Every structure is written in structure tokens, then in C-alpha cells.
Short mmCIF file of C-alpha atoms in Angstrom, two decimals:
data_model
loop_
_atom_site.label_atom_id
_atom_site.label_comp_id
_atom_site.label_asym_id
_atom_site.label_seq_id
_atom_site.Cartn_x
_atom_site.Cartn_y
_atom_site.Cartn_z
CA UNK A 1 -75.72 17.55 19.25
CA UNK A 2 -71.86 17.76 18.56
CA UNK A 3 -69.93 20.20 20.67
CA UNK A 4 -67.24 22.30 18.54
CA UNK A 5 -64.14 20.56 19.78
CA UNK A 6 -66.08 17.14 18.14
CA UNK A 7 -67.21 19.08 14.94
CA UNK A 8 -63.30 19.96 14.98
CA UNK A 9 -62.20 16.63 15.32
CA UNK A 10 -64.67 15.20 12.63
CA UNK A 11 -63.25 18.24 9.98
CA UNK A 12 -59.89 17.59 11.01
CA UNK A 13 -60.13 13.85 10.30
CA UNK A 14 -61.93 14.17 6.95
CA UNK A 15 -59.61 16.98 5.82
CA UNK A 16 -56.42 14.73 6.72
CA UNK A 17 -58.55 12.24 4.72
CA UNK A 18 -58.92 14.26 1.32
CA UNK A 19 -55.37 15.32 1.63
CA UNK A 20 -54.04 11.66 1.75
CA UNK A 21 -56.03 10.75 -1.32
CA UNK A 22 -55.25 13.61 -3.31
CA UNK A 23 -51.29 12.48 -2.48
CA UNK A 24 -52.18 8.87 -3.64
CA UNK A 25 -53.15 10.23 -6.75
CA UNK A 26 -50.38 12.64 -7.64
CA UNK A 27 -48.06 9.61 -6.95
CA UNK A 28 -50.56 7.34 -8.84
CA UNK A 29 -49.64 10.27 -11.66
CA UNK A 30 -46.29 10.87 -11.87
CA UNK A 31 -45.78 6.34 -11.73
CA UNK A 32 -47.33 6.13 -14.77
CA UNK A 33 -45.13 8.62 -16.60
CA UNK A 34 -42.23 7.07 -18.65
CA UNK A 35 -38.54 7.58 -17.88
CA UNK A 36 -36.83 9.65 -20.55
CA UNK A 37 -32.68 9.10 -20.84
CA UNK A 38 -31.63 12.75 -20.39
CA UNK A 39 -29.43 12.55 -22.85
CA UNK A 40 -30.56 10.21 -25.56
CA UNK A 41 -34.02 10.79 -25.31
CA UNK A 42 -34.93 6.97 -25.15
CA UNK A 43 -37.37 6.02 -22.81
CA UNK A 44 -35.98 3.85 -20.11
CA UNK A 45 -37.83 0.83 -17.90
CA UNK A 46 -35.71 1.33 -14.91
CA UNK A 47 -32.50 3.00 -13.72
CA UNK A 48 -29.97 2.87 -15.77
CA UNK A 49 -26.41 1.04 -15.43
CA UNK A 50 -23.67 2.69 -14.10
CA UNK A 51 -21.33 4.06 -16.79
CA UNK A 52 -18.35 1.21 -17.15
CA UNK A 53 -14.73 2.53 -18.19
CA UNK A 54 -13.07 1.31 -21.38
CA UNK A 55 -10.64 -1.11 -19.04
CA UNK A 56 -13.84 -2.56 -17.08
CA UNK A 57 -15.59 -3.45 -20.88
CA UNK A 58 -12.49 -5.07 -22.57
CA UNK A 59 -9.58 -5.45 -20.03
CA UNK A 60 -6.73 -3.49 -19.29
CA UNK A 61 -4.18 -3.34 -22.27
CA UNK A 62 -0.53 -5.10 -21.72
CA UNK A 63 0.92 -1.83 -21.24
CA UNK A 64 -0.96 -1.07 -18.04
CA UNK A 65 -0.62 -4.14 -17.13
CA UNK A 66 2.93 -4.02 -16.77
CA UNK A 67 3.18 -0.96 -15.62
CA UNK A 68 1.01 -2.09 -12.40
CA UNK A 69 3.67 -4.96 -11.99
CA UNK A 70 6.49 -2.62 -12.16
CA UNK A 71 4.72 -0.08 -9.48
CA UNK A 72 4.59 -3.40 -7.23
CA UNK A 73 7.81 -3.68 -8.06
CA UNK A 74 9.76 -1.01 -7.79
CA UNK A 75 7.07 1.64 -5.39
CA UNK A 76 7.32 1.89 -2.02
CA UNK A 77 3.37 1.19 -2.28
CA UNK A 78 4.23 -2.40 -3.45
CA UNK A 79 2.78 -4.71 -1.19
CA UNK A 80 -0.25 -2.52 -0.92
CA UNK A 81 -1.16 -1.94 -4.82
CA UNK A 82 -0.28 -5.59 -5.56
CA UNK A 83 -3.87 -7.06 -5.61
CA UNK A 84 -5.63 -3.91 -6.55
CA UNK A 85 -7.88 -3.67 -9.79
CA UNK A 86 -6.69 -1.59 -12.94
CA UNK A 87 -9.93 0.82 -12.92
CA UNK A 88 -8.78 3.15 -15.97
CA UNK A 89 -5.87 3.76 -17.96
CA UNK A 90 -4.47 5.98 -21.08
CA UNK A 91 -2.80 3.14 -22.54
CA UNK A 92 -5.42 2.77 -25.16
CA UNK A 93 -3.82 6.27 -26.55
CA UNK A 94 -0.41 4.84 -27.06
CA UNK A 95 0.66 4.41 -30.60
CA UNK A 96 4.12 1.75 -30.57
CA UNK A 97 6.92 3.38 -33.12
CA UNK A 98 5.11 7.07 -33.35
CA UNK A 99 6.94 9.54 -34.94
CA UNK A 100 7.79 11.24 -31.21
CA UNK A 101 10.78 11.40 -29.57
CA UNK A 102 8.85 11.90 -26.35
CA UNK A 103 8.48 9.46 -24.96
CA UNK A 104 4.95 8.28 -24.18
CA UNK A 105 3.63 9.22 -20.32
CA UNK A 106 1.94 6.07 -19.23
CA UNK A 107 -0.74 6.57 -16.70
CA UNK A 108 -2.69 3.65 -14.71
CA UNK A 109 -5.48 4.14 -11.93
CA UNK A 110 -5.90 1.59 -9.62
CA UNK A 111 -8.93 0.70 -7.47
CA UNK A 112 -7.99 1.36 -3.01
CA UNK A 113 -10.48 1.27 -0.16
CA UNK A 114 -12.96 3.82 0.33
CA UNK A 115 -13.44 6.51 -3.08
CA UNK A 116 -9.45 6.89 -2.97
CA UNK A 117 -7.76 5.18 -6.32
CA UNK A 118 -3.60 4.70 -6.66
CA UNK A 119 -2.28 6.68 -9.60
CA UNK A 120 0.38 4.87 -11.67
CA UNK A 121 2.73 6.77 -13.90
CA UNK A 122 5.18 5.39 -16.09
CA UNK A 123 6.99 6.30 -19.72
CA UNK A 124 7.31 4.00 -22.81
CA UNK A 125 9.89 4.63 -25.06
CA UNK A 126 9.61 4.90 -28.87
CA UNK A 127 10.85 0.81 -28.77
CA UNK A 128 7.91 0.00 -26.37
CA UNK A 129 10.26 -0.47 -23.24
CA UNK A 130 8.28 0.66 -19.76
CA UNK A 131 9.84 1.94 -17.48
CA UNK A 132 8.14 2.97 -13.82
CA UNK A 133 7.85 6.55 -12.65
CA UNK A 134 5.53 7.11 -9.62
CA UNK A 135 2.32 6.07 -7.39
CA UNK A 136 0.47 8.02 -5.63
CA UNK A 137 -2.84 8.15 -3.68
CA UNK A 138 -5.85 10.45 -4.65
CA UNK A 139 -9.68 11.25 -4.72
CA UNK A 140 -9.71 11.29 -8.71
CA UNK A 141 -8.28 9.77 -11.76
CA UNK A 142 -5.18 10.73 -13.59
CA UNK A 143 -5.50 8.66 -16.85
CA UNK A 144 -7.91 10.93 -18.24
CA UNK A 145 -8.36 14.21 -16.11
CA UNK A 146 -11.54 14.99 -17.58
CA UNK A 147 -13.28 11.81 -15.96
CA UNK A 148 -12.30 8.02 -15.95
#
């Protein structure tokens, strides 16, 4: 005959045991369920890409551009913005000869090390002239505040 702290043993085993198969199934479950895209409603196959900004699909525009070479030109941040990437910029927003005196605020991000990003400002005139304002380091970008 079994003594208790056996019979104990023997439940505790088989109990572990139905609890390990009933977790292989809810997994089993929820891996056959389709991704939905939150937002589309499209079902997905895997994880989705991360979102790309305007300047990573198409380039950055001549504008920002030369507004970067001006920064490493004329910023005391020169030598350490020189090789970094043009990660977002407003200069898709700039209309050449609008009908404003102001002139147009220019505003660049670069990529830096870690989540930090260099943010470029500089004004174009009504005649398209650039001319280099100020660089500074942050967490966030400046091009568009709402999100790059």
C-alpha cells in the first residue's frame, strides 16, 4: 500500500501534469489566431515594419541638405554632426517665392549616439537663400513636434 506522503507525490505529479497540458493548449489557441493591424484592420503574417520618416523613403530635400552643411560649417557642433544622418526634416513644407515675408524656419534632425538626435535650425528667405541659425542636442524631434 502507498503511504500519504507517496499518494501526495503521485497527485502532485499528475496535477503539475494536467496543468502543463492545459497551458500547451491555450498557447496552441491563441497561435492559431490571426494578427489584426490595429489600425487598418488587415490581418498581418508577422510584425510589422517599423514606421520610416518621409526623409528615410525618398531622401532628404536640397534644403536640408544644405542646411546640415552649413551647421558643420558654421556650429560649434561641426566636427561632431558632420557624418551624421538627416533622420527628419520640415523642408518638404517649404514653398520657394510664397507670398510671406517671413521668412521660412528651416528645421533638420539629425541622427547622434544613443536615442539623442541634433536639431538643426535655419531660415530661407523668400529668394531661397539659407542661412544657419542653431544646433542643439535633444531626446525628440523638432521638425515636426508632433512626431518625426
Amino acid at each position: 500500500m502507498l503511504s500519504i506522503s507517496m499518494k501526495r507525490s503521485v497527485m502532485g505529479l499528475a496535477f503539475g501534469a494536467l496543468l502543463m497540458s492545459g497551458a500547451a493548449q491555450a498557447q496552441d489557441k491563441v497561435s492559431d489566431e490571426p494578427l489584426i493591424h490595429k489600425k487598418s484592420g488587415d490581418m498581418v503574417t508577422g510584425q510589422d515594419p517599423a514606421s520610416e520618416t518621409r526623409v528615410q523613403r525618398e531622401g532628404a530635400p536640397p534644403l536640408a541638405k544644405q542646411c546640415h552643411e552649413l551647421a558643420v560649417e558654421e556650429s560649434d557642433e561641426g566636427d561632431e554632426i558632420a557624418d551624421n544622418s538627416i533622420i527628419e526634416t520640415n523642408a518638404f513644407d517649404y514653398e520657394e517665392n510664397s507670398d510671406s515675408d517671413e521668412p521660412f524656419t528651416l528645421r533638420v534632425d539629425l541622427l547622434a549616439s544613443g536615442n539623442a538626435m541634433y536639431n538643426l535650425t535655419c531660415e530661407v528667405d523668400n529668394e531661397g537663400n539659407v542661412t544657419f541659425k542653431d544646433a542643439e542636442m535633444s531626446s525628440t524631434a523638432k521638425s515636426h513636434p508632433g512626431g518625426a
